[in-house]
Amino acid sequence: MKFTFSRSNLGVFIFALMLGVVINGRAQSESGQPWVLWYAAPASLTNWTAALPIGNGRLGAMVFGGVERERIQLNEDTLWSGGPYDPVNTNALPALPEVRRLIFAGQYAGAQKLAGQTMLGNPPRQMAYETVGDLFLSFPTNGPVTDYRRELDLDTAIARTTYTSGGVKYTREMFSSAVDQVIVVRLTADTPGKISFTAGMATPQDATVKTDGDVLIMNGTNGSGNGVKGALKFQARVSVLAKGGKVSAAPDSLSVSNADSVTLLIAVATSYKNYHDVSGKPEAIVKKQIRAATRKSFDVLRSAHVADYQELFHRVDLNLGESDSMKLPTGERIKHFDDDNDPQLAALYFQFARYLLISSSRPGSQPANLQGLWNESMNPPWNSKFTININTEMNYWPAGVGNLAECEEPLAAMVQDLAKTGAQTARVMYGARGWVAHHNTDLWRATAPIDGPQYGIWPTGGAWLCNTLWDNYEFTGNSNSLKQIYPLMKGAAQFFLDTLVEEPTHHWLVTSPSLSPENKHPQGASITDGPTMDEEILRDLFTNCISAAEILGVDKKFRGQLADASARLAPLQIGKAGQLQEWLEDWDMEAPDIHHRHVSHLYGLFPSDQIDFYNTPELADAAKKSLEIRGDESTGWATAWRVNLWARLHNGSHAYKILSFLISPQRTYPDLFDAHPPFQIDGNFGGASGIAEMLLQSQGGEIEFLPALPPEWPDGSVTGFRARGDFEVSFEWKGGVLTSATIHSLAGNPCLIHYGNIVRTMEIRKGETLHFNGNLQ
């Protein structure tokens, strides 16, 4: 059969096919394994957020588990719209003094209008992450289906579909191998000669599909975006390896008849080499990948994949307790998480986030974007870009504590690129040294403001990324990493030494123009000077730069300049409602949306430690008041941020309450993907970070056990968490009380440990492991 679908009738056709699948008999009642997502029915082929994700950092797929029709939706992380471009706006620098004058005069609306006319990038939008398309497998009807089950095993990173039809048990296994850089699909049956299907491809891209022997080939070019012509070529290649039976080819599809088993090898590549070079040869790349994988048996491919993945995944284990809810399919557990007190689902959610990070961000890949790696559209929500006013940073919040430092390497590589493109933006648009990035970037490393002045005129995105890289160093103590990231941090700091200005009232040094991300103040605009978040980010950046330079023994004069500038930054202020002020002025209670999704001014509480439960109690109380004003329920990522913030305030009950909303049908799809809505992956990563913060915190030079343990998790254990200072930490608790702990030092740093009212300072030699009881003895 030949498959040629129009985009207009595809959805109706697939839905009709799904209605024809009869799933009777009972599915397995429980997973039998703690790290398995499982379901008793296929995902509708039009319900993307019910499918299951696989990925190797670069190459991903969503697996639907259909019986008569399987959909495997494909992504490759460099397939974006457009091509190399420079969005720098030469009108910005001449207008900058007047924009600042208007701000200082209180004419915020006028400043925002002028900034919108002169300071946005060309074009004022960025490029979009795009889908490769779909591989469809069509199977003959063999009668009613029983014992259906589809699952994603987080322990092996393998998606599996099993069912019985016509007296034959069928099994499909799929994984995306980081070792071999291919997606592997294995189809077997418990009776010889029963594997028959037809494979075809569909895509919204400008592409053609053909066959060459037993290989299905899609050649295409990417889409244009916002006036930037598509410059990428790509190829997707599917090789069919059948044992027994027959493989036959039509012009654009392959059919397999009566095989004993079949292995499909899927490779995808684009011509992207870096943000300014698109001269790659995708056909040569995928041919090489397929050829190498073809030389290996399925068992060898599978074993190599599992070993590579488990080296990362097995570093951490989390036990929060079990309940009868574990017997339910995952989608049903989400519906009843709060009512049923399903602690293991919270642990599964945490490990799912680690799985997603491993699957969407590996050395050599792009960083995890707004949808990680997975996207079915040519124009996904918010273009699935790298949004760096919270979302990209949040993607990496669980990397440190979750013992996945390597997964942060793509982020560091992107910042290396941004330091180059951002230097052009800094010089031309601000007349400054160093480099700058605003609130979004894309595959082409654009750094100019976009999306309108009320969103884009925010210059501290690059600085926040640098603070994220420093946080990774604090977890790992990797001296080579520090040598690589220090020039990036220094360049970001140089930009602000050149662009900070003195505000007229208190003579503090402030950013101008800027804004508190995406929030409008009561003066009819977003643009202002010195929003609290900027001052917090810069205080961290300058402090981190000074520390890095001291460790490396460099730039003594520069350290002094940073210390002087840091001392003149605007302090954190408490407003008339007892809240932490979001702006220099006490505007919070008059703002148009006091329940705004962003809680940007609370950056100082989390992810920073400038506001501390013990050391700055007045500021902690003010942050708490701000959270109470903002409210608990928000979009997915914003809800996840609130979990972390309440955990930092040592309020486990409140953090758990918000987590229960996050892990609910309102904010979590059946496949555990975060519902912004629509899908946005940062909520998964932020939620996992919040779970970890409830159990272990390591900011401020100490390791604190169970700082925000909720009563819903009375018994549990953690193995392999990382703590700042380069420690690996494991511990257990029972009845809500710590019973034992183990700390392994990887660097020999001094260690201050804290539980309840007990504080101890320890000297632990490099490579030494110390064991403690519940009294830290």
PDB file of N, CA and C in Angstrom, residues 617-685:
ATOM      1  N   PRO A 617      16.301  36.539  57.576  1.00  0.00           N
ATOM      2  CA  PRO A 617      14.902  36.189  57.851  1.00  0.00           C
ATOM      3  C   PRO A 617      13.905  37.259  57.419  1.00  0.00           C
ATOM      4  N   GLU A 618      14.266  38.549  57.505  1.00  0.00           N
ATOM      5  CA  GLU A 618      13.330  39.588  57.092  1.00  0.00           C
ATOM      6  C   GLU A 618      13.067  39.531  55.597  1.00  0.00           C
ATOM      7  N   LEU A 619      14.129  39.316  54.821  1.00  0.00           N
ATOM      8  CA  LEU A 619      13.954  39.193  53.375  1.00  0.00           C
ATOM      9  C   LEU A 619      13.202  37.914  53.034  1.00  0.00           C
ATOM     10  N   ALA A 620      13.458  36.835  53.780  1.00  0.00           N
ATOM     11  CA  ALA A 620      12.722  35.594  53.547  1.00  0.00           C
ATOM     12  C   ALA A 620      11.230  35.792  53.805  1.00  0.00           C
ATOM     13  N   ASP A 621      10.895  36.516  54.853  1.00  0.00           N
ATOM     14  CA  ASP A 621       9.493  36.814  55.136  1.00  0.00           C
ATOM     15  C   ASP A 621       8.884  37.667  54.024  1.00  0.00           C
ATOM     16  N   ALA A 622       9.661  38.598  53.497  1.00  0.00           N
ATOM     17  CA  ALA A 622       9.166  39.441  52.399  1.00  0.00           C
ATOM     18  C   ALA A 622       8.950  38.611  51.140  1.00  0.00           C
ATOM     19  N   ALA A 623       9.857  37.678  50.876  1.00  0.00           N
ATOM     20  CA  ALA A 623       9.672  36.787  49.731  1.00  0.00           C
ATOM     21  C   ALA A 623       8.419  35.939  49.912  1.00  0.00           C
ATOM     22  N   LYS A 624       8.205  35.447  51.126  1.00  0.00           N
ATOM     23  CA  LYS A 624       6.994  34.676  51.415  1.00  0.00           C
ATOM     24  C   LYS A 624       5.750  35.512  51.153  1.00  0.00           C
ATOM     25  N   LYS A 625       5.771  36.768  51.572  1.00  0.00           N
ATOM     26  CA  LYS A 625       4.617  37.641  51.332  1.00  0.00           C
ATOM     27  C   LYS A 625       4.388  37.827  49.835  1.00  0.00           C
ATOM     28  N   SER A 626       5.456  37.984  49.079  1.00  0.00           N
ATOM     29  CA  SER A 626       5.315  38.119  47.626  1.00  0.00           C
ATOM     30  C   SER A 626       4.683  36.875  47.022  1.00  0.00           C
ATOM     31  N   LEU A 627       5.090  35.706  47.507  1.00  0.00           N
ATOM     32  CA  LEU A 627       4.508  34.462  47.008  1.00  0.00           C
ATOM     33  C   LEU A 627       3.032  34.363  47.357  1.00  0.00           C
ATOM     34  N   GLU A 628       2.670  34.776  48.550  1.00  0.00           N
ATOM     35  CA  GLU A 628       1.263  34.744  48.944  1.00  0.00           C
ATOM     36  C   GLU A 628       0.438  35.672  48.064  1.00  0.00           C
ATOM     37  N   ILE A 629       0.989  36.818  47.729  1.00  0.00           N
ATOM     38  CA  ILE A 629       0.287  37.761  46.856  1.00  0.00           C
ATOM     39  C   ILE A 629       0.149  37.181  45.450  1.00  0.00           C
ATOM     40  N   ARG A 630       1.216  36.571  44.941  1.00  0.00           N
ATOM     41  CA  ARG A 630       1.209  36.031  43.585  1.00  0.00           C
ATOM     42  C   ARG A 630       0.207  34.883  43.433  1.00  0.00           C
ATOM     43  N   GLY A 631       0.066  34.037  44.462  1.00  0.00           N
ATOM     44  CA  GLY A 631      -0.792  32.876  44.365  1.00  0.00           C
ATOM     45  C   GLY A 631      -0.015  31.633  43.971  1.00  0.00           C
ATOM     46  N   ASP A 632      -0.634  30.478  44.220  1.00  0.00           N
ATOM     47  CA  ASP A 632       0.044  29.197  44.055  1.00  0.00           C
ATOM     48  C   ASP A 632      -0.043  28.639  42.645  1.00  0.00           C
ATOM     49  N   GLU A 633      -1.173  28.801  41.990  1.00  0.00           N
ATOM     50  CA  GLU A 633      -1.421  28.115  40.720  1.00  0.00           C
ATOM     51  C   GLU A 633      -1.133  29.047  39.552  1.00  0.00           C
ATOM     52  N   SER A 634      -0.341  28.531  38.618  1.00  0.00           N
ATOM     53  CA  SER A 634       0.035  29.326  37.462  1.00  0.00           C
ATOM     54  C   SER A 634       0.278  28.388  36.289  1.00  0.00           C
ATOM     55  N   THR A 635       0.947  28.879  35.268  1.00  0.00           N
ATOM     56  CA  THR A 635       1.342  28.013  34.168  1.00  0.00           C
ATOM     57  C   THR A 635       2.317  26.952  34.694  1.00  0.00           C
ATOM     58  N   GLY A 636       2.623  25.960  33.856  1.00  0.00           N
ATOM     59  CA  GLY A 636       3.407  24.824  34.337  1.00  0.00           C
ATOM     60  C   GLY A 636       4.743  25.202  34.926  1.00  0.00           C
ATOM     61  N   TRP A 637       5.565  25.907  34.148  1.00  0.00           N
ATOM     62  CA  TRP A 637       6.899  26.253  34.646  1.00  0.00           C
ATOM     63  C   TRP A 637       6.821  27.194  35.839  1.00  0.00           C
ATOM     64  N   ALA A 638       5.844  28.103  35.827  1.00  0.00           N
ATOM     65  CA  ALA A 638       5.716  29.055  36.935  1.00  0.00           C
ATOM     66  C   ALA A 638       5.255  28.358  38.208  1.00  0.00           C
ATOM     67  N   THR A 639       4.415  27.339  38.060  1.00  0.00           N
ATOM     68  CA  THR A 639       4.035  26.523  39.211  1.00  0.00           C
ATOM     69  C   THR A 639       5.253  25.794  39.764  1.00  0.00           C
ATOM     70  N   ALA A 640       6.066  25.240  38.858  1.00  0.00           N
ATOM     71  CA  ALA A 640       7.279  24.532  39.291  1.00  0.00           C
ATOM     72  C   ALA A 640       8.228  25.462  40.029  1.00  0.00           C
ATOM     73  N   TRP A 641       8.389  26.693  39.562  1.00  0.00           N
ATOM     74  CA  TRP A 641       9.261  27.652  40.254  1.00  0.00           C
ATOM     75  C   TRP A 641       8.756  27.878  41.670  1.00  0.00           C
ATOM     76  N   ARG A 642       7.458  27.964  41.835  1.00  0.00           N
ATOM     77  CA  ARG A 642       6.885  28.190  43.158  1.00  0.00           C
ATOM     78  C   ARG A 642       7.184  27.021  44.106  1.00  0.00           C
ATOM     79  N   VAL A 643       7.206  25.798  43.572  1.00  0.00           N
ATOM     80  CA  VAL A 643       7.578  24.650  44.421  1.00  0.00           C
ATOM     81  C   VAL A 643       8.967  24.867  45.006  1.00  0.00           C
ATOM     82  N   ASN A 644       9.923  25.263  44.164  1.00  0.00           N
ATOM     83  CA  ASN A 644      11.291  25.499  44.614  1.00  0.00           C
ATOM     84  C   ASN A 644      11.367  26.632  45.630  1.00  0.00           C
ATOM     85  N   LEU A 645      10.609  27.684  45.395  1.00  0.00           N
ATOM     86  CA  LEU A 645      10.652  28.837  46.295  1.00  0.00           C
ATOM     87  C   LEU A 645      10.107  28.492  47.682  1.00  0.00           C
ATOM     88  N   TRP A 646       8.989  27.769  47.729  1.00  0.00           N
ATOM     89  CA  TRP A 646       8.446  27.374  49.035  1.00  0.00           C
ATOM     90  C   TRP A 646       9.358  26.376  49.740  1.00  0.00           C
ATOM     91  N   ALA A 647      10.041  25.534  48.948  1.00  0.00           N
ATOM     92  CA  ALA A 647      11.010  24.624  49.567  1.00  0.00           C
ATOM     93  C   ALA A 647      12.145  25.406  50.198  1.00  0.00           C
ATOM     94  N   ARG A 648      12.632  26.451  49.517  1.00  0.00           N
ATOM     95  CA  ARG A 648      13.685  27.284  50.096  1.00  0.00           C
ATOM     96  C   ARG A 648      13.219  27.989  51.367  1.00  0.00           C
ATOM     97  N   LEU A 649      11.905  28.204  51.480  1.00  0.00           N
ATOM     98  CA  LEU A 649      11.350  28.799  52.700  1.00  0.00           C
ATOM     99  C   LEU A 649      11.073  27.750  53.774  1.00  0.00           C
ATOM    100  N   HIS A 650      11.506  26.496  53.503  1.00  0.00           N
ATOM    101  CA  HIS A 650      11.371  25.401  54.471  1.00  0.00           C
ATOM    102  C   HIS A 650       9.915  25.061  54.783  1.00  0.00           C
ATOM    103  N   ASN A 651       9.045  25.294  53.831  1.00  0.00           N
ATOM    104  CA  ASN A 651       7.633  24.988  54.019  1.00  0.00           C
ATOM    105  C   ASN A 651       7.263  23.816  53.120  1.00  0.00           C
ATOM    106  N   GLY A 652       7.516  22.608  53.611  1.00  0.00           N
ATOM    107  CA  GLY A 652       7.274  21.421  52.813  1.00  0.00           C
ATOM    108  C   GLY A 652       5.810  21.198  52.499  1.00  0.00           C
ATOM    109  N   SER A 653       4.926  21.505  53.419  1.00  0.00           N
ATOM    110  CA  SER A 653       3.496  21.303  53.176  1.00  0.00           C
ATOM    111  C   SER A 653       3.012  22.166  52.028  1.00  0.00           C
ATOM    112  N   HIS A 654       3.454  23.417  52.007  1.00  0.00           N
ATOM    113  CA  HIS A 654       3.013  24.316  50.938  1.00  0.00           C
ATOM    114  C   HIS A 654       3.663  23.926  49.617  1.00  0.00           C
ATOM    115  N   ALA A 655       4.933  23.554  49.662  1.00  0.00           N
ATOM    116  CA  ALA A 655       5.603  23.104  48.438  1.00  0.00           C
ATOM    117  C   ALA A 655       4.895  21.883  47.865  1.00  0.00           C
ATOM    118  N   TYR A 656       4.500  20.948  48.732  1.00  0.00           N
ATOM    119  CA  TYR A 656       3.796  19.746  48.269  1.00  0.00           C
ATOM    120  C   TYR A 656       2.432  20.097  47.696  1.00  0.00           C
ATOM    121  N   LYS A 657       1.739  21.035  48.302  1.00  0.00           N
ATOM    122  CA  LYS A 657       0.435  21.468  47.785  1.00  0.00           C
ATOM    123  C   LYS A 657       0.565  21.954  46.342  1.00  0.00           C
ATOM    124  N   ILE A 658       1.603  22.733  46.071  1.00  0.00           N
ATOM    125  CA  ILE A 658       1.797  23.248  44.715  1.00  0.00           C
ATOM    126  C   ILE A 658       2.248  22.129  43.785  1.00  0.00           C
ATOM    127  N   LEU A 659       3.086  21.224  44.289  1.00  0.00           N
ATOM    128  CA  LEU A 659       3.501  20.076  43.487  1.00  0.00           C
ATOM    129  C   LEU A 659       2.292  19.236  43.088  1.00  0.00           C
ATOM    130  N   SER A 660       1.312  19.122  43.977  1.00  0.00           N
ATOM    131  CA  SER A 660       0.116  18.345  43.673  1.00  0.00           C
ATOM    132  C   SER A 660      -0.672  18.976  42.535  1.00  0.00           C
ATOM    133  N   PHE A 661      -0.672  20.284  42.448  1.00  0.00           N
ATOM    134  CA  PHE A 661      -1.307  20.941  41.306  1.00  0.00           C
ATOM    135  C   PHE A 661      -0.495  20.718  40.039  1.00  0.00           C
ATOM    136  N   LEU A 662       0.833  20.740  40.172  1.00  0.00           N
ATOM    137  CA  LEU A 662       1.691  20.522  39.008  1.00  0.00           C
ATOM    138  C   LEU A 662       1.491  19.120  38.440  1.00  0.00           C
ATOM    139  N   ILE A 663       1.423  18.115  39.323  1.00  0.00           N
ATOM    140  CA  ILE A 663       1.225  16.733  38.873  1.00  0.00           C
ATOM    141  C   ILE A 663      -0.272  16.433  38.917  1.00  0.00           C
ATOM    142  N   SER A 664      -1.008  17.109  38.073  1.00  0.00           N
ATOM    143  CA  SER A 664      -2.453  16.933  37.963  1.00  0.00           C
ATOM    144  C   SER A 664      -2.825  17.086  36.497  1.00  0.00           C
ATOM    145  N   PRO A 665      -4.022  16.666  36.094  1.00  0.00           N
ATOM    146  CA  PRO A 665      -4.394  16.802  34.680  1.00  0.00           C
ATOM    147  C   PRO A 665      -4.359  18.238  34.172  1.00  0.00           C
ATOM    148  N   GLN A 666      -4.458  19.210  35.080  1.00  0.00           N
ATOM    149  CA  GLN A 666      -4.386  20.607  34.640  1.00  0.00           C
ATOM    150  C   GLN A 666      -2.992  20.984  34.151  1.00  0.00           C
ATOM    151  N   ARG A 667      -1.954  20.347  34.715  1.00  0.00           N
ATOM    152  CA  ARG A 667      -0.595  20.762  34.388  1.00  0.00           C
ATOM    153  C   ARG A 667       0.313  19.600  33.959  1.00  0.00           C
ATOM    154  N   THR A 668      -0.233  18.395  33.837  1.00  0.00           N
ATOM    155  CA  THR A 668       0.567  17.258  33.390  1.00  0.00           C
ATOM    156  C   THR A 668      -0.247  16.425  32.412  1.00  0.00           C
ATOM    157  N   TYR A 669       0.313  16.173  31.245  1.00  0.00           N
ATOM    158  CA  TYR A 669      -0.342  15.357  30.225  1.00  0.00           C
ATOM    159  C   TYR A 669      -0.202  13.867  30.561  1.00  0.00           C
ATOM    160  N   PRO A 670      -0.942  13.008  29.853  1.00  0.00           N
ATOM    161  CA  PRO A 670      -0.880  11.573  30.183  1.00  0.00           C
ATOM    162  C   PRO A 670       0.518  10.978  30.127  1.00  0.00           C
ATOM    163  N   ASP A 671       1.393  11.530  29.261  1.00  0.00           N
ATOM    164  CA  ASP A 671       2.752  10.976  29.154  1.00  0.00           C
ATOM    165  C   ASP A 671       3.725  11.628  30.135  1.00  0.00           C
ATOM    166  N   LEU A 672       3.207  12.366  31.100  1.00  0.00           N
ATOM    167  CA  LEU A 672       3.974  13.088  32.131  1.00  0.00           C
ATOM    168  C   LEU A 672       4.626  14.361  31.615  1.00  0.00           C
ATOM    169  N   PHE A 673       4.435  14.713  30.349  1.00  0.00           N
ATOM    170  CA  PHE A 673       4.914  15.999  29.858  1.00  0.00           C
ATOM    171  C   PHE A 673       4.196  17.129  30.596  1.00  0.00           C
ATOM    172  N   ASP A 674       4.921  18.211  30.832  1.00  0.00           N
ATOM    173  CA  ASP A 674       4.347  19.387  31.488  1.00  0.00           C
ATOM    174  C   ASP A 674       3.391  20.119  30.552  1.00  0.00           C
ATOM    175  N   ALA A 675       2.237  20.483  31.079  1.00  0.00           N
ATOM    176  CA  ALA A 675       1.269  21.296  30.354  1.00  0.00           C
ATOM    177  C   ALA A 675       1.434  22.743  30.783  1.00  0.00           C
ATOM    178  N   HIS A 676       2.004  23.560  29.891  1.00  0.00           N
ATOM    179  CA  HIS A 676       2.145  24.997  30.222  1.00  0.00           C
ATOM    180  C   HIS A 676       0.815  25.599  30.592  1.00  0.00           C
ATOM    181  N   PRO A 677      -0.319  25.359  29.844  1.00  0.00           N
ATOM    182  CA  PRO A 677      -0.457  24.663  28.568  1.00  0.00           C
ATOM    183  C   PRO A 677      -0.196  25.589  27.373  1.00  0.00           C
ATOM    184  N   PRO A 678       0.107  25.099  26.152  1.00  0.00           N
ATOM    185  CA  PRO A 678       0.328  23.702  25.797  1.00  0.00           C
ATOM    186  C   PRO A 678       1.672  23.203  26.336  1.00  0.00           C
ATOM    187  N   PHE A 679       2.167  22.095  25.750  1.00  0.00           N
ATOM    188  CA  PHE A 679       3.377  21.462  26.266  1.00  0.00           C
ATOM    189  C   PHE A 679       4.561  22.418  26.308  1.00  0.00           C
ATOM    190  N   GLN A 680       5.262  22.402  27.440  1.00  0.00           N
ATOM    191  CA  GLN A 680       6.524  23.110  27.597  1.00  0.00           C
ATOM    192  C   GLN A 680       7.314  22.344  28.655  1.00  0.00           C
ATOM    193  N   ILE A 681       8.535  21.938  28.334  1.00  0.00           N
ATOM    194  CA  ILE A 681       9.229  20.934  29.142  1.00  0.00           C
ATOM    195  C   ILE A 681       9.825  21.490  30.431  1.00  0.00           C
ATOM    196  N   ASP A 682       9.967  22.807  30.535  1.00  0.00           N
ATOM    197  CA  ASP A 682      10.622  23.379  31.713  1.00  0.00           C
ATOM    198  C   ASP A 682       9.888  23.053  33.006  1.00  0.00           C
ATOM    199  N   GLY A 683       8.567  22.876  32.938  1.00  0.00           N
ATOM    200  CA  GLY A 683       7.834  22.495  34.149  1.00  0.00           C
ATOM    201  C   GLY A 683       8.265  21.139  34.678  1.00  0.00           C
ATOM    202  N   ASN A 684       8.586  20.210  33.772  1.00  0.00           N
ATOM    203  CA  ASN A 684       9.112  18.922  34.217  1.00  0.00           C
ATOM    204  C   ASN A 684      10.421  19.091  34.959  1.00  0.00           C
ATOM    205  N   PHE A 685      11.328  19.880  34.387  1.00  0.00           N
ATOM    206  CA  PHE A 685      12.633  20.060  35.015  1.00  0.00           C
ATOM    207  C   PHE A 685      12.526  20.871  36.304  1.00  0.00           C
TER     208      PHE A 685
END
